[in-house]
JSON list of C-alpha atoms in Angstrom, two decimals:
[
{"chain": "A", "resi": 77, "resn": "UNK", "atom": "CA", "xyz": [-33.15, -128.98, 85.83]},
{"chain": "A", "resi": 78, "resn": "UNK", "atom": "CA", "xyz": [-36.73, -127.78, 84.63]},
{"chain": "A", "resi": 79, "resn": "UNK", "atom": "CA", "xyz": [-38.15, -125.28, 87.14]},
{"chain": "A", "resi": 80, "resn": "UNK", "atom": "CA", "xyz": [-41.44, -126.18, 87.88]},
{"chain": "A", "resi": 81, "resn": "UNK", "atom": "CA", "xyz": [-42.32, -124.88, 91.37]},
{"chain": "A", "resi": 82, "resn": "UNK", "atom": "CA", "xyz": [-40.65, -122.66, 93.93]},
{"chain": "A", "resi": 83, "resn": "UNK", "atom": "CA", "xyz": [-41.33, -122.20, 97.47]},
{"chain": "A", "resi": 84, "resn": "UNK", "atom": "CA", "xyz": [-39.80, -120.44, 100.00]},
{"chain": "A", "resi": 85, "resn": "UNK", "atom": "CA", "xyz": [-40.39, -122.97, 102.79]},
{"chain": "A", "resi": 86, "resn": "UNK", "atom": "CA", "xyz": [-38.92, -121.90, 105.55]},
{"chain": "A", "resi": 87, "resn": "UNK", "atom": "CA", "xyz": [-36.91, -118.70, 107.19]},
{"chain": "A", "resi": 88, "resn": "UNK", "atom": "CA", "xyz": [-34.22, -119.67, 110.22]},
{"chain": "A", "resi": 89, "resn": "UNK", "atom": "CA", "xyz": [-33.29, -116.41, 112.65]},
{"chain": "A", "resi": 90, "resn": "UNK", "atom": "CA", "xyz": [-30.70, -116.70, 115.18]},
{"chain": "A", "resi": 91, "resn": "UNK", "atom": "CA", "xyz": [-33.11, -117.96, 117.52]},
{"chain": "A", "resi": 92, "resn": "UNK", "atom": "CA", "xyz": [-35.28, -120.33, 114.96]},
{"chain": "A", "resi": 93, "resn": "UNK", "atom": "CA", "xyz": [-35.11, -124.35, 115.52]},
{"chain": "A", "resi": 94, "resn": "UNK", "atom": "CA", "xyz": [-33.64, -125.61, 112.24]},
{"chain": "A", "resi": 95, "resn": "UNK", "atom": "CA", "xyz": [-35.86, -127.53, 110.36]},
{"chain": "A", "resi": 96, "resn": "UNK", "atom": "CA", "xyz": [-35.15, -131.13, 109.65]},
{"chain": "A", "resi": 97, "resn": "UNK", "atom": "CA", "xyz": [-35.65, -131.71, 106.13]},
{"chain": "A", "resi": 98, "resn": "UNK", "atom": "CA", "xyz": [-36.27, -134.46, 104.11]},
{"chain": "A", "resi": 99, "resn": "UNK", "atom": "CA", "xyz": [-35.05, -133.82, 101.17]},
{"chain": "A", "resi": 100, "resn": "UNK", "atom": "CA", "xyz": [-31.24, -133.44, 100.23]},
{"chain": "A", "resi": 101, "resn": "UNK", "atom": "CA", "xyz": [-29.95, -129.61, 100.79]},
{"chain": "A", "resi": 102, "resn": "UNK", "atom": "CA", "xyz": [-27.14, -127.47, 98.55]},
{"chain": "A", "resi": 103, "resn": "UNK", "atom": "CA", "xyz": [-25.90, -123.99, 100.88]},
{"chain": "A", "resi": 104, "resn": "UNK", "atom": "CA", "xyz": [-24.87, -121.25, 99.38]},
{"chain": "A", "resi": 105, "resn": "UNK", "atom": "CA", "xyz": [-22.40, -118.99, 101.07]},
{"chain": "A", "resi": 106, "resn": "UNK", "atom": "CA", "xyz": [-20.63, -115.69, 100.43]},
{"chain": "A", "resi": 107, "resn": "UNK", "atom": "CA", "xyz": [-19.70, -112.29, 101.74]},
{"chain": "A", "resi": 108, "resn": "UNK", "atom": "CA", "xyz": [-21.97, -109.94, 102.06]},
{"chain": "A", "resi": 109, "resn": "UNK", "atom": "CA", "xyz": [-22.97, -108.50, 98.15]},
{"chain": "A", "resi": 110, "resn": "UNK", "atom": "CA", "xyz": [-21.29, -110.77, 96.43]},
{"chain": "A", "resi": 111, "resn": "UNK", "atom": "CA", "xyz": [-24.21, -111.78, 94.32]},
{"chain": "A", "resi": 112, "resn": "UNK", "atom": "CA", "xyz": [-26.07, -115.35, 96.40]},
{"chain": "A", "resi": 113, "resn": "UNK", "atom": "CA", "xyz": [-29.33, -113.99, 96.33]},
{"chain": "A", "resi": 114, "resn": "UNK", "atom": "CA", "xyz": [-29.10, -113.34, 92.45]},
{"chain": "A", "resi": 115, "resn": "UNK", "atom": "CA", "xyz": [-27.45, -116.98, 91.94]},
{"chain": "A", "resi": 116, "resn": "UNK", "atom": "CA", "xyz": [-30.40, -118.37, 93.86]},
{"chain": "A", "resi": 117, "resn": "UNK", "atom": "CA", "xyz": [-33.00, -116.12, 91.54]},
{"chain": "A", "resi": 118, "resn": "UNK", "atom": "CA", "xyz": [-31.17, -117.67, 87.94]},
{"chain": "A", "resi": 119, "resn": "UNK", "atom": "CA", "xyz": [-31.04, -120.87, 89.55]},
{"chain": "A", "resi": 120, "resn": "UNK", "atom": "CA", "xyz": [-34.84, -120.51, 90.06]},
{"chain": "A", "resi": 121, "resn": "UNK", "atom": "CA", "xyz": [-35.21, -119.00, 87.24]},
{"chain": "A", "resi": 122, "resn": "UNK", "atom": "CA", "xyz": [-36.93, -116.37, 88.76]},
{"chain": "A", "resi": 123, "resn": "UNK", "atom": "CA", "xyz": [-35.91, -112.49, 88.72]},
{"chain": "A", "resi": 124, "resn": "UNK", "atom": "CA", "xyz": [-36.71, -111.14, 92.39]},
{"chain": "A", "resi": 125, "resn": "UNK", "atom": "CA", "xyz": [-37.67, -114.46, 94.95]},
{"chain": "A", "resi": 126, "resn": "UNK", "atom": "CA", "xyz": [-34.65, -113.88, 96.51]},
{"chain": "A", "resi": 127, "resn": "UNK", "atom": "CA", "xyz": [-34.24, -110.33, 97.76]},
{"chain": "A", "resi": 128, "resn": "UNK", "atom": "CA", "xyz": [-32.04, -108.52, 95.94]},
{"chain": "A", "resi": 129, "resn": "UNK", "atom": "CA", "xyz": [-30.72, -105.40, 97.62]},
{"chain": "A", "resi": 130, "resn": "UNK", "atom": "CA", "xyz": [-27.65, -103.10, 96.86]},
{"chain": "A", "resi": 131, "resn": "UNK", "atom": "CA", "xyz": [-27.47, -102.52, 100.06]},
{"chain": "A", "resi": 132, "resn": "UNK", "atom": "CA", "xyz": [-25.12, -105.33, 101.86]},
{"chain": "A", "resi": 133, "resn": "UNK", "atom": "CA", "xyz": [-26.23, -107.64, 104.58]},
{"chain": "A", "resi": 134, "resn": "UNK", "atom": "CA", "xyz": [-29.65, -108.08, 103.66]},
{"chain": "A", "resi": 135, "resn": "UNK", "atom": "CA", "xyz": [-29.94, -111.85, 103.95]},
{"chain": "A", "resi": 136, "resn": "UNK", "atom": "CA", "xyz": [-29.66, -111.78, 107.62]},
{"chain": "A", "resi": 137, "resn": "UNK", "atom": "CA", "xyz": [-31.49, -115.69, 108.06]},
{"chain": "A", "resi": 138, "resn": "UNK", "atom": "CA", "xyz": [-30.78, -118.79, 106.65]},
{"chain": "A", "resi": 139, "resn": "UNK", "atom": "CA", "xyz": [-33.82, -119.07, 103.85]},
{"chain": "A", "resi": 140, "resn": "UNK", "atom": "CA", "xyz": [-34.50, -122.44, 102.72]},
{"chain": "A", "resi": 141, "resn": "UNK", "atom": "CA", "xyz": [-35.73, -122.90, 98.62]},
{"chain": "A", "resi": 142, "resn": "UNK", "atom": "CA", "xyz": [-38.00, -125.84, 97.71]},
{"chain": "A", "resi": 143, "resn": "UNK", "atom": "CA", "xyz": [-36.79, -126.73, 94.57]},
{"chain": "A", "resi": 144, "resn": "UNK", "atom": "CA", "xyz": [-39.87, -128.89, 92.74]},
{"chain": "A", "resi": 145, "resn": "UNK", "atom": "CA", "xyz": [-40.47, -130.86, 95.89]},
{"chain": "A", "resi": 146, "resn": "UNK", "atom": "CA", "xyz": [-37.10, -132.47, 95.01]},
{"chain": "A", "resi": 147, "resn": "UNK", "atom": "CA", "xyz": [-34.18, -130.46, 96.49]},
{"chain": "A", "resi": 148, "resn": "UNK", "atom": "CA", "xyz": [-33.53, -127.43, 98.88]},
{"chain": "A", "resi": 149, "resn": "UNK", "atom": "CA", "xyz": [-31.16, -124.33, 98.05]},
{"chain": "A", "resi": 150, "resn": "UNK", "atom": "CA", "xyz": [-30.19, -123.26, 101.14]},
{"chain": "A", "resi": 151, "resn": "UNK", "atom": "CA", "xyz": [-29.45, -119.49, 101.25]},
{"chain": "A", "resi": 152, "resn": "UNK", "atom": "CA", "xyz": [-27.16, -118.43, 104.22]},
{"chain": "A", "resi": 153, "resn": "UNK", "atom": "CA", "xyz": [-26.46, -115.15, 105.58]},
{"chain": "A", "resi": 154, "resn": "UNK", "atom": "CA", "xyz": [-23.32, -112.86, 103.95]},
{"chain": "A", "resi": 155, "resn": "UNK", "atom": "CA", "xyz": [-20.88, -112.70, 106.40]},
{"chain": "A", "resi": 156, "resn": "UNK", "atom": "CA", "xyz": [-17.90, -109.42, 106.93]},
{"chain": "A", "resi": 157, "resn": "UNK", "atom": "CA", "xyz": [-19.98, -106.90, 106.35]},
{"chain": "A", "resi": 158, "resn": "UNK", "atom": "CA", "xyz": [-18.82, -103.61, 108.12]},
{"chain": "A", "resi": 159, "resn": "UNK", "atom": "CA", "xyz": [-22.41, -101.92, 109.10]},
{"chain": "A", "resi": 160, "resn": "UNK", "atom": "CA", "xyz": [-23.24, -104.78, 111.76]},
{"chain": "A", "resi": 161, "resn": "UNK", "atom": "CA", "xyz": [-22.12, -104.77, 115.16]},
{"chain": "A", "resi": 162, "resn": "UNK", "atom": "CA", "xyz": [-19.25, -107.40, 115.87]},
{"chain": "A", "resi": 163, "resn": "UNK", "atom": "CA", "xyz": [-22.40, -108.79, 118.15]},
{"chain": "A", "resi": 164, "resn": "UNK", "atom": "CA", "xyz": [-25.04, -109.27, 115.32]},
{"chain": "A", "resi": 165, "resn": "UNK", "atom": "CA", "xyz": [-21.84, -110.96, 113.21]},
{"chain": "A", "resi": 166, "resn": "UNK", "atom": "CA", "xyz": [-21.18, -113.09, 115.83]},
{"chain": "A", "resi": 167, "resn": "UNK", "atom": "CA", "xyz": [-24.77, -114.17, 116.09]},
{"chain": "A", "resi": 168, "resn": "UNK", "atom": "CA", "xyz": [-25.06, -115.17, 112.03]},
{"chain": "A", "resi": 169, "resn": "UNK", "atom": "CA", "xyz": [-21.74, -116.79, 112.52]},
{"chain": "A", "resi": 170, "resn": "UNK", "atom": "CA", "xyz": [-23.38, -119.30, 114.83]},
{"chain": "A", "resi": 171, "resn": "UNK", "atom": "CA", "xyz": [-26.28, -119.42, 112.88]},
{"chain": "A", "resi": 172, "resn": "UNK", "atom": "CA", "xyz": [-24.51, -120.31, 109.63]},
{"chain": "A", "resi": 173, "resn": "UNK", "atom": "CA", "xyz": [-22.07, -122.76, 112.10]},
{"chain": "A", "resi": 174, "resn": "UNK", "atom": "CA", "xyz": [-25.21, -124.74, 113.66]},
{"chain": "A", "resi": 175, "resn": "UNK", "atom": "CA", "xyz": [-26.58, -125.30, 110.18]},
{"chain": "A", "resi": 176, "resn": "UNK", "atom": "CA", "xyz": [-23.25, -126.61, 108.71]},
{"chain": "A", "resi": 177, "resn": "UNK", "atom": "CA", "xyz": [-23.08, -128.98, 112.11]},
{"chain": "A", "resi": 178, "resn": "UNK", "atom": "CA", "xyz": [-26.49, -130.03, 112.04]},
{"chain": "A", "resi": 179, "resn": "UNK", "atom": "CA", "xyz": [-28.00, -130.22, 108.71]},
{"chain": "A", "resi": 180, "resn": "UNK", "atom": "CA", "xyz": [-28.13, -134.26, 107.97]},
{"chain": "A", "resi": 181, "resn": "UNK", "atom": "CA", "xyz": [-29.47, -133.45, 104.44]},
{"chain": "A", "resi": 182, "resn": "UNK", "atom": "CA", "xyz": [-26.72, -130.91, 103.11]},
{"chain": "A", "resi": 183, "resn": "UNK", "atom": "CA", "xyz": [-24.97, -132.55, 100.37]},
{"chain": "A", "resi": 184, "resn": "UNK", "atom": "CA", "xyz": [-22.83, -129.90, 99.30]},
{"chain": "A", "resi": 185, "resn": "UNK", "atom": "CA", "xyz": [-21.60, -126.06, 99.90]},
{"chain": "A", "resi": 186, "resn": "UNK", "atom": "CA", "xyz": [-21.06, -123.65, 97.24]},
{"chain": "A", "resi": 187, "resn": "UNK", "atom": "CA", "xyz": [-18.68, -120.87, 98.14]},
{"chain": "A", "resi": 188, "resn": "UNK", "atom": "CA", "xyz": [-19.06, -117.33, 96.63]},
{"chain": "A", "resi": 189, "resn": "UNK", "atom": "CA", "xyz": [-16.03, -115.11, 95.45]},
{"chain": "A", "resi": 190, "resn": "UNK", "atom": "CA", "xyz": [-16.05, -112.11, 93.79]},
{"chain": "A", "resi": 191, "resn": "UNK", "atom": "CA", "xyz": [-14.04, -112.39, 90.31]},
{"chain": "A", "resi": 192, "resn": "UNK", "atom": "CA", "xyz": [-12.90, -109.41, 90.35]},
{"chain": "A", "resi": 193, "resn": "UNK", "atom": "CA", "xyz": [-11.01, -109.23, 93.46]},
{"chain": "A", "resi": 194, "resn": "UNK", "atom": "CA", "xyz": [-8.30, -111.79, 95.29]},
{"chain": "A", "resi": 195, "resn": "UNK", "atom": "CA", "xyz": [-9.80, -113.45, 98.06]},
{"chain": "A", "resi": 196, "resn": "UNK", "atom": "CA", "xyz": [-10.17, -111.77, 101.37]},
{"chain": "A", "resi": 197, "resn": "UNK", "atom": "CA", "xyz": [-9.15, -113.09, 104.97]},
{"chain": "A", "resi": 198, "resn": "UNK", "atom": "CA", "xyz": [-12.98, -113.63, 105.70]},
{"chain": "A", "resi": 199, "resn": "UNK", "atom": "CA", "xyz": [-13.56, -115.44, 102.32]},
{"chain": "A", "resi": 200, "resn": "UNK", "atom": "CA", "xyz": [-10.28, -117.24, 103.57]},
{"chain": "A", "resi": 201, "resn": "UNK", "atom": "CA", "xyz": [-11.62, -117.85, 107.29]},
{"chain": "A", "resi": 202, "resn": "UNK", "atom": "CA", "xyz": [-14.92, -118.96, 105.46]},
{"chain": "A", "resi": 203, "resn": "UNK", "atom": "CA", "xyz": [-13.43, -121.72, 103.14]},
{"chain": "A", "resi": 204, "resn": "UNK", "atom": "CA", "xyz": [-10.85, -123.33, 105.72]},
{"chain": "A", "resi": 205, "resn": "UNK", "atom": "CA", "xyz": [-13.93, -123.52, 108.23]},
{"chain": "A", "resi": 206, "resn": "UNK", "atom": "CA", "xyz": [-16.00, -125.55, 105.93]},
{"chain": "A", "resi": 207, "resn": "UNK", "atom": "CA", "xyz": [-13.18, -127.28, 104.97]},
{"chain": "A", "resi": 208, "resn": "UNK", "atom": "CA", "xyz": [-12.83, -128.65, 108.32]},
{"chain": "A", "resi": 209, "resn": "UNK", "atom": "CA", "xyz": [-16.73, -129.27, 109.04]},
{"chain": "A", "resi": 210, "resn": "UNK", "atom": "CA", "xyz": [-16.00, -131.94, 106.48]},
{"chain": "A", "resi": 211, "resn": "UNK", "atom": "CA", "xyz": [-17.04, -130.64, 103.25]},
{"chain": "A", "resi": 212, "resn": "UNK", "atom": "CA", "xyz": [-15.11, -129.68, 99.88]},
{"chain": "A", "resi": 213, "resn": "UNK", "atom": "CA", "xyz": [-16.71, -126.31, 98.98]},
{"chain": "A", "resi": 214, "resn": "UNK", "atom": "CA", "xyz": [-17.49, -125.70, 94.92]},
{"chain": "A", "resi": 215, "resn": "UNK", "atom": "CA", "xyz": [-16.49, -122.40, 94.37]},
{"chain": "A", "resi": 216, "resn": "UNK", "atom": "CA", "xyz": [-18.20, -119.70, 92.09]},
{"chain": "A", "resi": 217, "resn": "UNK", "atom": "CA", "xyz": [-16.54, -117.04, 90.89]},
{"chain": "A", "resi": 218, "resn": "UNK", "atom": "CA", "xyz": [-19.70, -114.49, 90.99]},
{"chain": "A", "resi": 219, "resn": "UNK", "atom": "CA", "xyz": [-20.03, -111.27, 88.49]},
{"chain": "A", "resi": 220, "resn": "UNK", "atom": "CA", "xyz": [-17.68, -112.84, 85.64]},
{"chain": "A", "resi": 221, "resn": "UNK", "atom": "CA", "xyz": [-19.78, -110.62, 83.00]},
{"chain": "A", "resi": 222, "resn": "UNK", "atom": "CA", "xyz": [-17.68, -107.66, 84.52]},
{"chain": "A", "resi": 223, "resn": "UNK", "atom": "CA", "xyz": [-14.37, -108.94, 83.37]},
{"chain": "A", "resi": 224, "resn": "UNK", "atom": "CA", "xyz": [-13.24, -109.17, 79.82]},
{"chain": "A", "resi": 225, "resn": "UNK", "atom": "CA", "xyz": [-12.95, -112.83, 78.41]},
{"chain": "A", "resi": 226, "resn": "UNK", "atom": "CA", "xyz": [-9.43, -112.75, 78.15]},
{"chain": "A", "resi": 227, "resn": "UNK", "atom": "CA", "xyz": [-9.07, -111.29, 82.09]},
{"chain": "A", "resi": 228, "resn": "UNK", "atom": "CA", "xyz": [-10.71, -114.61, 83.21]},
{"chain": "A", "resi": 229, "resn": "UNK", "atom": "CA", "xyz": [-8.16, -117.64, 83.54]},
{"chain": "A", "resi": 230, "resn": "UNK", "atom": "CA", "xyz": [-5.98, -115.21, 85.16]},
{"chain": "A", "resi": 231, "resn": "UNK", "atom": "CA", "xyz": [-8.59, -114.20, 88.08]},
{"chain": "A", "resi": 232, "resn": "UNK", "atom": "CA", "xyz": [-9.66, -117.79, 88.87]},
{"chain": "A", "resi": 233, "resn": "UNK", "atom": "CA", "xyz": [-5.80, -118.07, 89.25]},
{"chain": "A", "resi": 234, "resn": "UNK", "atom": "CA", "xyz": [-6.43, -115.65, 91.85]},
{"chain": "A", "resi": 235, "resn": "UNK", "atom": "CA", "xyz": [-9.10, -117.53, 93.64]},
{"chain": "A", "resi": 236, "resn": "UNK", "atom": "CA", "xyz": [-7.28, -120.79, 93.72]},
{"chain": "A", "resi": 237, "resn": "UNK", "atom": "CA", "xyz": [-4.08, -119.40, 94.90]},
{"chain": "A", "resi": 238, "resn": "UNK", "atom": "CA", "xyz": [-5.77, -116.93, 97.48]},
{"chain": "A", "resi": 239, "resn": "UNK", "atom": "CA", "xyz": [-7.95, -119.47, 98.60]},
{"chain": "A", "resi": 240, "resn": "UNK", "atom": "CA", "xyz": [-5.30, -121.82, 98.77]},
{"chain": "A", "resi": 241, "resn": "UNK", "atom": "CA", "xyz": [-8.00, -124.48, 97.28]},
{"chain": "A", "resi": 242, "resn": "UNK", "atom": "CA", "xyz": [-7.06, -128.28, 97.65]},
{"chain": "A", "resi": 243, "resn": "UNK", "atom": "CA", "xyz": [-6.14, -129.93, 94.10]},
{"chain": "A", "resi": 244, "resn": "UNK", "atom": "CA", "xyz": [-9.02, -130.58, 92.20]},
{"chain": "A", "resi": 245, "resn": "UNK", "atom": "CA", "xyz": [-11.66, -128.07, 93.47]},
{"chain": "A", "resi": 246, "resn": "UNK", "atom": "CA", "xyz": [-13.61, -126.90, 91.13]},
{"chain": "A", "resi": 247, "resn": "UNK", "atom": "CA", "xyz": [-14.13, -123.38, 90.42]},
{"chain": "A", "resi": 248, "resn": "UNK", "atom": "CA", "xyz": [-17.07, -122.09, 88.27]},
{"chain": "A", "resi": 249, "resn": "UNK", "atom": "CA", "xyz": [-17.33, -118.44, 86.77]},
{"chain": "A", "resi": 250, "resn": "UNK", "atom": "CA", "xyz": [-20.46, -117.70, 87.19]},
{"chain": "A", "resi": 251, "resn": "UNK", "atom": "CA", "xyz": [-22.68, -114.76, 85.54]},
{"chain": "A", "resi": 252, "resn": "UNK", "atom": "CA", "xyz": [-26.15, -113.29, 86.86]},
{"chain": "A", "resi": 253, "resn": "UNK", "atom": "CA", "xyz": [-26.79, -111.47, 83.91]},
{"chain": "A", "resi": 254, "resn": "UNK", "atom": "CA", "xyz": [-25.48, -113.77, 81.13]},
{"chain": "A", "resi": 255, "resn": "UNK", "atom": "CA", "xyz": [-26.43, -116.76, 82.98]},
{"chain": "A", "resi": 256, "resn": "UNK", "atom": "CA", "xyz": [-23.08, -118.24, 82.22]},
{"chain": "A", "resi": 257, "resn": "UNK", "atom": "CA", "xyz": [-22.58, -121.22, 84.93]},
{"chain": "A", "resi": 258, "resn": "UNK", "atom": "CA", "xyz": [-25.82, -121.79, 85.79]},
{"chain": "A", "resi": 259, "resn": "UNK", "atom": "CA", "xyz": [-26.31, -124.91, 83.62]},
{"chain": "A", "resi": 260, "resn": "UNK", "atom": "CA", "xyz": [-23.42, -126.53, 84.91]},
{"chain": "A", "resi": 261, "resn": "UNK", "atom": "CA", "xyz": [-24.22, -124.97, 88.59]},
{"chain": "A", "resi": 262, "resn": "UNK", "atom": "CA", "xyz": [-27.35, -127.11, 88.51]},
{"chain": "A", "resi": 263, "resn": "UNK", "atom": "CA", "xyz": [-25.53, -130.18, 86.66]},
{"chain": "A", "resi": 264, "resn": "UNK", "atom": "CA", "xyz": [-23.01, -130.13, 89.35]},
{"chain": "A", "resi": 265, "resn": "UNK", "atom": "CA", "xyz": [-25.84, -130.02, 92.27]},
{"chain": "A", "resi": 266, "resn": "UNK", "atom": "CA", "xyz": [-27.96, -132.88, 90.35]},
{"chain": "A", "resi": 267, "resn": "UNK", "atom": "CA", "xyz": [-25.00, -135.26, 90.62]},
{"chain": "A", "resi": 268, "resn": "UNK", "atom": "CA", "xyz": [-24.51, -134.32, 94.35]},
{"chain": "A", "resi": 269, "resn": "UNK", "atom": "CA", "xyz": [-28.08, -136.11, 94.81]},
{"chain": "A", "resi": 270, "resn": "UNK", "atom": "CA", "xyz": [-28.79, -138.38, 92.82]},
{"chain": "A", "resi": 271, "resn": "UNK", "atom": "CA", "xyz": [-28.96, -141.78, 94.09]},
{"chain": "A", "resi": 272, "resn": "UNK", "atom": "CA", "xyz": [-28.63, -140.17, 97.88]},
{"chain": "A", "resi": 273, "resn": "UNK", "atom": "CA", "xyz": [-32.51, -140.24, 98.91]}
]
């Protein structure tokens, strides 16, 4: 997909009223710091529209991304992250479950893992929950520049297994600084809407 204009359209807190878009909607979710906001920026092609932050958590809305008046990305707030109060998780777990229940446009979920480590029970919690809201996550296997080439097959082994992914899912490695993924990221989330509107 050519980039030609990106807006940040609108930003949902806990107490926002979700807005009911027109156009067809691909979320993005992942723990806390396991690379969504840089996804979203090589998606966009843009280096800092998302915030980036090394410090986890900072996404704490849902932020939606209009995509050449054509498509939304959907950025949703990291969940397990230690530093927040069990209250302020529970709050962005609502949040994130109102969305997934009430979004009529949202064509698809993407589900960040970290490549470099198996799956844990949140990433687990997260992926059998959307699951059951009715949709087959596509999961991306975030930060594959930090593993050698040869470590790869055997990590996404990792993923499938800890994830326990139904047959056929399919798993992308996905690189923020090599941009490896993003091509078929986008080809992936073209097909999702085409012919929908």
């Amino acid at each position: 997909m050519v980039i030609k204009n990106v807006n940040l359209e609108t930003v949902c807190g806990v107490t926002s009223v979700l807005p009911d878009n027109t156009l067809p909607e691909i979320a993005f979710a992942g723990k806390s710091n396991v690379g969504k906001s840089s996804l979203i920026n090589a998606l966009m092609n843009r280096k800092a529209y998302a915030r980036t932050s090394a410090q986890p958590g900072k996404t704490q809305t849902i932020n939606f991304y209009n995509i050449n008046e054509e498509l939304y990305l959907v950025d949703l707030p990291g969940y397990g992250y230690a530093k927040v109060s069990q209250k302020e998780k529970e709050k962005w777990g609502q949040l994130i479950e109102r969305y997934l229940h009430k979004s009529r446009q949202l064509r698809a979920v993407f589900l960040l893992i970290d490549i470099r480590h198996d799956p844990s029970a949140n990433d687990k919690l997260m992926y059998d929950w959307i699951v059951s809201q009715g949709f087959e996550p596509i999961i991306i296997a975030t930060k594959a520049d930090k593993l050698k080439r040869s470590q790869v097959q055997k990590h996404l082994k990792a993923i499938r297994e800890g994830l326990d992914l139904i047959p056929g899912t399919t798993v992308i490695p996905f690189s923020a600084e090599t941009k490896q993924g993003r091509d078929e990221i986008w080809d992936l989330a073209e097909n999702l809407i085409v012919g929908i509107e």
